[in-house]
Coordinates of N, CA and C and ligand atoms in Angstrom, one line a residue:
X854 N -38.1 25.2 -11.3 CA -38.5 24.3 -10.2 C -37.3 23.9 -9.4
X855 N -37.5 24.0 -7.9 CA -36.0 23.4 -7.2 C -37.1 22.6 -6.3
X856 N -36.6 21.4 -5.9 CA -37.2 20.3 -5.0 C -37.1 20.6 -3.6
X857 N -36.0 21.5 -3.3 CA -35.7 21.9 -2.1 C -36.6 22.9 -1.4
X858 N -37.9 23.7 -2.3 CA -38.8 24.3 -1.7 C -40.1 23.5 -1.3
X859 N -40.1 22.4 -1.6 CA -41.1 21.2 -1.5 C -40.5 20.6 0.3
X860 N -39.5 20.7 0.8 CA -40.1 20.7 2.4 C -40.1 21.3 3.5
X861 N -40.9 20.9 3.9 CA -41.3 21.4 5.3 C -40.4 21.6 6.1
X862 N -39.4 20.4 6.4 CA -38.7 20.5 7.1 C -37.7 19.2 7.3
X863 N -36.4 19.8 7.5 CA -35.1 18.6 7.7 C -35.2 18.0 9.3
X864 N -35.7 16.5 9.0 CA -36.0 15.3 10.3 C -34.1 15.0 10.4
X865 N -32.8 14.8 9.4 CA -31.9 14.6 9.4 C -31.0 15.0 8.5
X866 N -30.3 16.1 8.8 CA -29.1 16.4 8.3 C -28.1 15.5 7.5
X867 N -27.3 16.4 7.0 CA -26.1 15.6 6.4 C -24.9 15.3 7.6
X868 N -24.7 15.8 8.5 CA -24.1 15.7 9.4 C -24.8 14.4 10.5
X869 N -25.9 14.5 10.7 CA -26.7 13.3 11.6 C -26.9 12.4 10.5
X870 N -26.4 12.6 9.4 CA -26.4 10.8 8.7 C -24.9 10.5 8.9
X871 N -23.8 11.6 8.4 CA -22.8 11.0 8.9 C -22.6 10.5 10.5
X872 N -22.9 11.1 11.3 CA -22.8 10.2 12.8 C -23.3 9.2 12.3
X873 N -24.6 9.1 12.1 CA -25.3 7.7 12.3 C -25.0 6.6 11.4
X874 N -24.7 6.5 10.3 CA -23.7 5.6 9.6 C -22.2 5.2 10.3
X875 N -21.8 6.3 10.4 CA -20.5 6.0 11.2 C -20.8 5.1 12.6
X876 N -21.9 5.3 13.7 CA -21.8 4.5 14.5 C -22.9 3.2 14.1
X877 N -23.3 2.8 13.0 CA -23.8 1.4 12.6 C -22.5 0.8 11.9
X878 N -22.0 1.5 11.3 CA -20.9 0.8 10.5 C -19.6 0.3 11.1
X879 N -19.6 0.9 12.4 CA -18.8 0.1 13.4 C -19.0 -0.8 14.5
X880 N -20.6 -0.8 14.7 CA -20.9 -1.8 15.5 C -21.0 -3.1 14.2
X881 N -21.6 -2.6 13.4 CA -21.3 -4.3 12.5 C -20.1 -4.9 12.8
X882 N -18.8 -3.6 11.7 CA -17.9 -3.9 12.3 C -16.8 -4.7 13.5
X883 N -17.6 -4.3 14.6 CA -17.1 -5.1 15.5 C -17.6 -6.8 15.4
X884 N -19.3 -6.6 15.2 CA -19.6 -7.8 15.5 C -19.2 -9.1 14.5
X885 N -19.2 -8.4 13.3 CA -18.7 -9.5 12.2 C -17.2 -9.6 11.9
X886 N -16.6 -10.2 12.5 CA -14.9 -9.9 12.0 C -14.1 -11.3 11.8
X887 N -15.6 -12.0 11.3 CA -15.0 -13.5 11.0 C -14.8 -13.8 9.2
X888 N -15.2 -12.7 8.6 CA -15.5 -12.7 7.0 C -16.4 -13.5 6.4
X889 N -17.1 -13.7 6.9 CA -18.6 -14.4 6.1 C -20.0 -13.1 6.2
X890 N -19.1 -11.8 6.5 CA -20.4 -10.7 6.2 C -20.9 -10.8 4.6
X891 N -22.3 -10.5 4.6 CA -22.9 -10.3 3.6 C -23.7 -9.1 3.6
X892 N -23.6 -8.1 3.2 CA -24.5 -6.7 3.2 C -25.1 -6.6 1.8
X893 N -26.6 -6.7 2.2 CA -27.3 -6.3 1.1 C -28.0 -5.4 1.4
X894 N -27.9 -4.3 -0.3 CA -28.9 -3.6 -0.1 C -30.1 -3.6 -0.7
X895 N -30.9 -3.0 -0.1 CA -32.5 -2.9 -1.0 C -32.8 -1.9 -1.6
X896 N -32.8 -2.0 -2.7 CA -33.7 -0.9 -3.8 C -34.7 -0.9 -3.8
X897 N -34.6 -0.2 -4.2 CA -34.0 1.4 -4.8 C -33.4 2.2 -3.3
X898 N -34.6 2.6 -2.9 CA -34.6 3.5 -1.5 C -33.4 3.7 -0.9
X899 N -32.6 2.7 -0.5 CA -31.1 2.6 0.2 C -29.8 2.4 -0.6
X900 N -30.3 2.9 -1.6 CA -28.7 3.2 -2.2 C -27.8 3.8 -1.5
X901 N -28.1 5.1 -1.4 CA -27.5 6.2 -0.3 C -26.8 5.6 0.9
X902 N -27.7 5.3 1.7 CA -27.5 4.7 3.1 C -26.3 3.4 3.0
X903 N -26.9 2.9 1.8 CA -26.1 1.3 1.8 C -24.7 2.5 1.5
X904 N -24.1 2.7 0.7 CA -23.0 3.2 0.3 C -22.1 4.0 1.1
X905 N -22.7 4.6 2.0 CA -22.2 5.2 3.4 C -21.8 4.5 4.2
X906 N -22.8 3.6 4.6 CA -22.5 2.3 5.6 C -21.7 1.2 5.2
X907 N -21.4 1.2 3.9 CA -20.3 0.0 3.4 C -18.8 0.5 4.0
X908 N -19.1 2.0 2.8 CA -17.7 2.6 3.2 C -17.1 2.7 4.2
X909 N -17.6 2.8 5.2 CA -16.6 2.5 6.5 C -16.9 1.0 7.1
X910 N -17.5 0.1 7.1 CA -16.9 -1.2 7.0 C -15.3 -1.5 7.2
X911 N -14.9 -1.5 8.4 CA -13.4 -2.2 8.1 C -13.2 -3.5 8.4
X912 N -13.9 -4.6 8.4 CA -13.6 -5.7 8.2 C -14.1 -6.3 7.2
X913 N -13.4 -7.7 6.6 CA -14.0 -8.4 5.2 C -15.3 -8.2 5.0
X914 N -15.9 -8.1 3.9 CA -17.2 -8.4 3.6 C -17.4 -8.6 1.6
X915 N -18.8 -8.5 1.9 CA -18.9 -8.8 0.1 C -20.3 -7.9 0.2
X916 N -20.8 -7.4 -0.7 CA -21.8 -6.7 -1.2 C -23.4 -7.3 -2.1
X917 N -24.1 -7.2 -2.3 CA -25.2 -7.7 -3.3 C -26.1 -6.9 -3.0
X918 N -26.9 -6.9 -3.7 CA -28.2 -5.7 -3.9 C -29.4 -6.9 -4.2
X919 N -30.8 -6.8 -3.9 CA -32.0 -6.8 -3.9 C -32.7 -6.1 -4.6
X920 N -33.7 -6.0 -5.2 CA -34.7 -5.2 -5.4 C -36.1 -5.9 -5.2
X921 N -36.8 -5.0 -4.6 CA -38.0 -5.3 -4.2 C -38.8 -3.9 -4.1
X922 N -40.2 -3.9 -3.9 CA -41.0 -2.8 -4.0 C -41.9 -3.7 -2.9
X923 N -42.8 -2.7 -2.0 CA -44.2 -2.9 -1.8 C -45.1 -2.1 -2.0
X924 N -45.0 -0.7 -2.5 CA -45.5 0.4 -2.5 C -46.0 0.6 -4.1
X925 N -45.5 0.3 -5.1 CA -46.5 0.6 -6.1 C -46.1 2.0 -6.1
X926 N -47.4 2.9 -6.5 CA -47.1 4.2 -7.0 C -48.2 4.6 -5.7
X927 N -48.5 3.7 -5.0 CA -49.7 4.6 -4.1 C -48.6 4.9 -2.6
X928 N -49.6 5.4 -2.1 CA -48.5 5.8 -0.2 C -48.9 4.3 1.1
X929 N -49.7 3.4 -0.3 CA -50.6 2.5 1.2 C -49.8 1.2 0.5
X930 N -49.5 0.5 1.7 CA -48.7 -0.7 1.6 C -49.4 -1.9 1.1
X931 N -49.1 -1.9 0.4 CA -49.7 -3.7 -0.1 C -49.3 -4.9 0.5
X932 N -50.2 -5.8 0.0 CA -50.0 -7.2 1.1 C -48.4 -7.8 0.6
X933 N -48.2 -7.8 -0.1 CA -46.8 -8.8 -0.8 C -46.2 -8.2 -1.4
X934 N -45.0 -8.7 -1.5 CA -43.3 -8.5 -1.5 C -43.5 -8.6 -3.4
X935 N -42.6 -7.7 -4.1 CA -42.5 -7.2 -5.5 C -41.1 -8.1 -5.5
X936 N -41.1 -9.1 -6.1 CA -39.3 -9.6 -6.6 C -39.1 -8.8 -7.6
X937 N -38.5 -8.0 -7.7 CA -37.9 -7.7 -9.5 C -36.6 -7.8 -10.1
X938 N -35.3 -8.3 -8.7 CA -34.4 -8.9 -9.0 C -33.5 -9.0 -8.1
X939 N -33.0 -10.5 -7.8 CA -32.6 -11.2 -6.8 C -30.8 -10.8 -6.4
X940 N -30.4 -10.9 -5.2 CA -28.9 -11.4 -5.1 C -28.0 -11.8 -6.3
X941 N -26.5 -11.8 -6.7 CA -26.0 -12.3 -7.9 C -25.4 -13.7 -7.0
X942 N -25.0 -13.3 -5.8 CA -23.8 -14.5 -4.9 C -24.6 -15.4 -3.5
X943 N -23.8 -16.3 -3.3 CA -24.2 -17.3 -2.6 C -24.3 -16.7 -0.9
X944 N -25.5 -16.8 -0.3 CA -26.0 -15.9 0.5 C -25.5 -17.3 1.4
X945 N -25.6 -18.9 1.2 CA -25.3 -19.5 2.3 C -24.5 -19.5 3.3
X946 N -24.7 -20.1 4.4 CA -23.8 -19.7 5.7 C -22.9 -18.3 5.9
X947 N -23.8 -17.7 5.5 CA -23.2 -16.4 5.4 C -24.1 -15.2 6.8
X948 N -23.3 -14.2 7.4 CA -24.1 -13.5 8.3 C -24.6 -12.6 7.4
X949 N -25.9 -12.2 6.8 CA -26.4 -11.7 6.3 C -27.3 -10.4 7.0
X950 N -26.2 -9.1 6.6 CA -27.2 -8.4 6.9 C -28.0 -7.0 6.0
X951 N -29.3 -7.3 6.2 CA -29.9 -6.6 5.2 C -30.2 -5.1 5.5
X952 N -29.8 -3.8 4.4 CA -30.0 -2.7 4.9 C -30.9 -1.8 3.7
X953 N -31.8 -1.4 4.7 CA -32.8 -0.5 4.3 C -32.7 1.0 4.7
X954 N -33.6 1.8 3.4 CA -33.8 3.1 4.3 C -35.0 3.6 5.5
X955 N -36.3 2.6 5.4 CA -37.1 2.7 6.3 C -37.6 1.6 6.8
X956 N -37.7 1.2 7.7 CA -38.5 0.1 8.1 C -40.2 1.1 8.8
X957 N -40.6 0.5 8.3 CA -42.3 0.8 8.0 C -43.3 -0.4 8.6
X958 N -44.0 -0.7 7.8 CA -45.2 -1.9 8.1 C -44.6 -2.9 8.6
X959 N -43.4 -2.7 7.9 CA -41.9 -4.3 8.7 C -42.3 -5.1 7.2
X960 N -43.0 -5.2 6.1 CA -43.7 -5.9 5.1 C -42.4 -6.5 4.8
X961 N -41.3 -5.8 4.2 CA -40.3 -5.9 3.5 C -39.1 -6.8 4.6
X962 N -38.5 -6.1 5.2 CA -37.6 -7.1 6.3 C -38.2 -8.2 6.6
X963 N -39.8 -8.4 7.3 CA -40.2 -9.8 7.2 C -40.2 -10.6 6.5
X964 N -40.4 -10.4 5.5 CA -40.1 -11.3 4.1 C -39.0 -11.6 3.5
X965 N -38.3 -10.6 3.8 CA -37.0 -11.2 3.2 C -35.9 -11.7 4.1
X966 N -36.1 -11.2 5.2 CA -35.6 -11.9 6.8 C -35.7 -13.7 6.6
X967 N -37.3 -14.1 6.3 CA -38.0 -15.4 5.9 C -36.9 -15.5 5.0
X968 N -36.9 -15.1 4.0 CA -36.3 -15.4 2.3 C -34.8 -15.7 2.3
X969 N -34.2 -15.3 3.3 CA -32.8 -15.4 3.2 C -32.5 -16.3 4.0
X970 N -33.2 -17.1 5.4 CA -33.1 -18.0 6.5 C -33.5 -19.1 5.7
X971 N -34.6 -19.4 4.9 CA -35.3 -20.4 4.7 C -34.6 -20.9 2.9
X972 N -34.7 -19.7 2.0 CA -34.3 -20.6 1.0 C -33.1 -19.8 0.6
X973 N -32.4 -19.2 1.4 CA -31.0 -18.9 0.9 C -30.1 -19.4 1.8
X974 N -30.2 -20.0 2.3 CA -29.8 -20.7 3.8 C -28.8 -19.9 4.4
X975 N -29.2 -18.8 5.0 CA -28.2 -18.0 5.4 C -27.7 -18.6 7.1
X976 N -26.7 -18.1 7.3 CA -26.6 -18.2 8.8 C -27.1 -17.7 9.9
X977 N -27.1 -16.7 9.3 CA -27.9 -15.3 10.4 C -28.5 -14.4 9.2
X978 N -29.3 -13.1 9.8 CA -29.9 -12.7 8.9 C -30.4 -11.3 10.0
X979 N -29.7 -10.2 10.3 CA -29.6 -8.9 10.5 C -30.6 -7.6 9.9
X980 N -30.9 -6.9 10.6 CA -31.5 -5.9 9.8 C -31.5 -4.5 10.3
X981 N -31.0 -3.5 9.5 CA -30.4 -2.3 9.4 C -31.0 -1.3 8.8
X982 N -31.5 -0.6 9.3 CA -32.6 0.1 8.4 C -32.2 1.7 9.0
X983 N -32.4 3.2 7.9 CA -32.0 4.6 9.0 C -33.1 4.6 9.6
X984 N -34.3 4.5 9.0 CA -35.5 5.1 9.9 C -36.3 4.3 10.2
X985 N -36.7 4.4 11.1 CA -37.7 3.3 11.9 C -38.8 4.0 12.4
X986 N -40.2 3.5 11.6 CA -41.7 4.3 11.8 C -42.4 3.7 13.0
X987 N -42.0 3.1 14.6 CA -43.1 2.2 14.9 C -44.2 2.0 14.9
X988 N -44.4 3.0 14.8 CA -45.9 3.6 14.5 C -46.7 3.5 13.6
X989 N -46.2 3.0 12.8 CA -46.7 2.1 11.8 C -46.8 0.5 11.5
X990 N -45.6 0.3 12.5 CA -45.7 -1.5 12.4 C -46.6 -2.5 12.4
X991 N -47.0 -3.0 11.2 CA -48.2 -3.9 11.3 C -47.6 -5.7 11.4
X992 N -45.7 -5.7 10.9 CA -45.2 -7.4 10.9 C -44.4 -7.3 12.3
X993 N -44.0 -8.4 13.1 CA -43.7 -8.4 14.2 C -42.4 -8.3 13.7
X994 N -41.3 -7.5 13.7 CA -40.0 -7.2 13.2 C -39.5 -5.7 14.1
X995 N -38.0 -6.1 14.6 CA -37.9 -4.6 15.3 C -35.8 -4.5 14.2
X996 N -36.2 -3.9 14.1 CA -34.0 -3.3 13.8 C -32.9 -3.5 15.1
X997 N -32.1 -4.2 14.0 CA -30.7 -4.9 15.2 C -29.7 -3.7 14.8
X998 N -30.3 -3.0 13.9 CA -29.3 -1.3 14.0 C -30.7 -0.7 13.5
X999 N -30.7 0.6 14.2 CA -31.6 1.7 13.5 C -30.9 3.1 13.7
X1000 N -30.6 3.5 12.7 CA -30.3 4.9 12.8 C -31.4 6.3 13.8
X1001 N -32.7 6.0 13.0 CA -33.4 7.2 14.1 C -34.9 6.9 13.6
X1002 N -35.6 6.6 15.3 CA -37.1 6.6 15.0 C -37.8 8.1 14.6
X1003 N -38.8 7.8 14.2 CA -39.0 9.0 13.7 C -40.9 9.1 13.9
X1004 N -41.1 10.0 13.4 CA -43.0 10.2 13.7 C -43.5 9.6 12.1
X1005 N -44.8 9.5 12.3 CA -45.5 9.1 11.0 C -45.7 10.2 10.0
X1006 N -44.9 10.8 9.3 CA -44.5 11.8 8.6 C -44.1 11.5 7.2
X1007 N -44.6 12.4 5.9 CA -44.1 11.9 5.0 C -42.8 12.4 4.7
X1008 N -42.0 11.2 4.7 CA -40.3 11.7 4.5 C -39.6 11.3 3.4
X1009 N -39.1 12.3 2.7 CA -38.2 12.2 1.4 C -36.9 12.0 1.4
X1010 N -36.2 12.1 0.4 CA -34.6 12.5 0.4 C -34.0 11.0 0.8
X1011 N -32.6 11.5 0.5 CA -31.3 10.5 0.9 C -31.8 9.3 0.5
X1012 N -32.4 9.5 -0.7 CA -32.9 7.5 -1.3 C -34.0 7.8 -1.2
X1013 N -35.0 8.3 -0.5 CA -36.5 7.7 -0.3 C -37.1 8.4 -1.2
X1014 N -38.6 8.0 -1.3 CA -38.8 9.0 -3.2 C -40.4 9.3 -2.2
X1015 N -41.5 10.2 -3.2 CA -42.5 10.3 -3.7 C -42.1 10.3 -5.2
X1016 N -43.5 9.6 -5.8 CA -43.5 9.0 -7.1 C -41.9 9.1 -7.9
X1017 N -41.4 8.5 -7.2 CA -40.1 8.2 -7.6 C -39.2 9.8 -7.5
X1018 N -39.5 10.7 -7.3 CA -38.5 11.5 -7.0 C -37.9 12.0 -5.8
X1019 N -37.5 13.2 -5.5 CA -36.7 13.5 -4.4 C -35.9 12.6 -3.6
X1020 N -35.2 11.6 -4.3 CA -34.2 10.4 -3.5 C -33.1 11.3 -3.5
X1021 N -32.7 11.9 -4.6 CA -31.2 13.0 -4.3 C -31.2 13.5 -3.6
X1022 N -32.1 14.3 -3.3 CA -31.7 14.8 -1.7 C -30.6 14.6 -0.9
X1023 N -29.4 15.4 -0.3 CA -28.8 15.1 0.6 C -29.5 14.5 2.2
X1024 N -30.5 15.1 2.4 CA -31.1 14.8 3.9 C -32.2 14.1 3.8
X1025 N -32.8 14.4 5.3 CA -33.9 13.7 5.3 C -34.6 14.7 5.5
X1026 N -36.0 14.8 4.4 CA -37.2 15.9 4.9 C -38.0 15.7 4.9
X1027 N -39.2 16.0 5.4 CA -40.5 16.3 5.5 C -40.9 17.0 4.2
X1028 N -42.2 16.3 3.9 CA -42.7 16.7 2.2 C -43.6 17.5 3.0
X1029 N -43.6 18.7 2.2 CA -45.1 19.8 2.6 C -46.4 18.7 1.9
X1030 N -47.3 19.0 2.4 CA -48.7 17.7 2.6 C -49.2 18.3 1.2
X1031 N -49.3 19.5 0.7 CA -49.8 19.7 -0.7 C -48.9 19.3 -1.9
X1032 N -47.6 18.6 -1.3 CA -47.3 17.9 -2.8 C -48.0 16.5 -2.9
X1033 N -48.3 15.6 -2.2 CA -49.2 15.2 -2.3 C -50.6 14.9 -2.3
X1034 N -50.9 15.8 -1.6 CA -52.1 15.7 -1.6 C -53.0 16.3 -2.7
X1035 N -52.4 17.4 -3.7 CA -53.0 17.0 -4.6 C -52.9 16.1 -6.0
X1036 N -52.3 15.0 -5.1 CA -52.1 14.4 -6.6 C -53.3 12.8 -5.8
X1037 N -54.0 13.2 -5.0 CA -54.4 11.9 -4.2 C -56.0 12.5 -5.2
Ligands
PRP2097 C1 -39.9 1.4 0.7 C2 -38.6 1.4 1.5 C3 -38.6 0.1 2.2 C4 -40.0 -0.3 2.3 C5 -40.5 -0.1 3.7 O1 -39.6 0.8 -0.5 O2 -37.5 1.7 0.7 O3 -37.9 -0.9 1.4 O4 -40.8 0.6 1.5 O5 -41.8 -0.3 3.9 P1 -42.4 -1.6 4.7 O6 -41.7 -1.7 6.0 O7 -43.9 -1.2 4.8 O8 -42.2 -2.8 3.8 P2 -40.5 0.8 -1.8 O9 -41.3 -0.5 -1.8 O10 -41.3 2.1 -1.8 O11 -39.5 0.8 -3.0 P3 -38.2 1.7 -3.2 O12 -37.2 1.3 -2.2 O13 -37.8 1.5 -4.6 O14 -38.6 3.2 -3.0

């Protein structure tokens, strides 16, 4: 079995994630150069992403991870935010920005956008996401960095899973529709 015959087709290269990391990771960069950055990332999905986009970071910062889910094991978004484990460090007065691998429904950024302004008293509160579905947007939320909009497509790789697999993936791909669909 190799995973790599499961897509259709590459939406983003290993090369168009390096550009695209590289020019988010410098506009932060620029904008935060006072050292109260906070980059968090969200799990599972943006491991990948978050660790590209740290690495070139060249001004102070500090790191913390999230976990949250809204997805379950199904492809349809649920109403509410999954906590399954919080920040370790003090997110106050801090420029807080949060980085994902998809912004989708917006379910997740809205909520935790809320979550970090209201009871982590952040200062600001940012959001970074590589792919941006609008096409699916159902929370009023848009990306203050997005790497690349994309079509309503099911997309794997570089972090993103079906039933938790294909996140290794180097890129980004298109799942052929018969790996899931017959499991629907
Ligand atoms: C995915 C993805 C985003 C979220 C986007 O996470 O990683 O966090 O869904 O969807 P939304 O805009 O509709 O909220 P998921 O809940 O599948 O968990 P995972 O990161 O562990 O894959």
């Amino acid at each position: 079995m190799n995973i790599y015959n499961d897509i259709l087709q590459i939406l983003l290269n290993e090369e168009d994630i390096k550009r695209i990391t590289a020019d988010i990771a410098s506009k932060i960069s620029e904008k935060y150069y006072d050292g109260r950055l906070l980059l968090v990332c969200i799990l599972n999905g943006s491991f990948m992403f978050f660790s590209d986009i740290v690495r070139r970071i060249t001004v102070p910062c500090t790191i913390d991870f999230i976990r949250v889910s809204s997805y379950g094991e199904s492809t349809v978004s649920s109403e509410s935010l999954n906590f399954m484990s919080d920040i370790s460090t003090d997110a106050a007065n801090k420029n807080v920005v949060l980085v994902d691998d998809i912004l989708d429904t917006g379910l997740t950024m809205y909520k935790l956008r809320q979550y970090f302004l209201s009871e982590k008293n952040a200062a600001s509160v940012s959001v970074c996401t590589l792919l941006d579905k609008p096409a699916r947007r159902v929370y009023d939320i848009k990306p203050d960095y997005a790497g690349s909009e994309i079509p309503d497509e099911f997309v794997v790789g570089y972090g993103l899973d079906y039933n938790d697999g294909y996140r290794n993936l180097p890129y980004i791909g298109v799942l052929k529709s018969e790996i899931y669909k017959k499991d629907v």
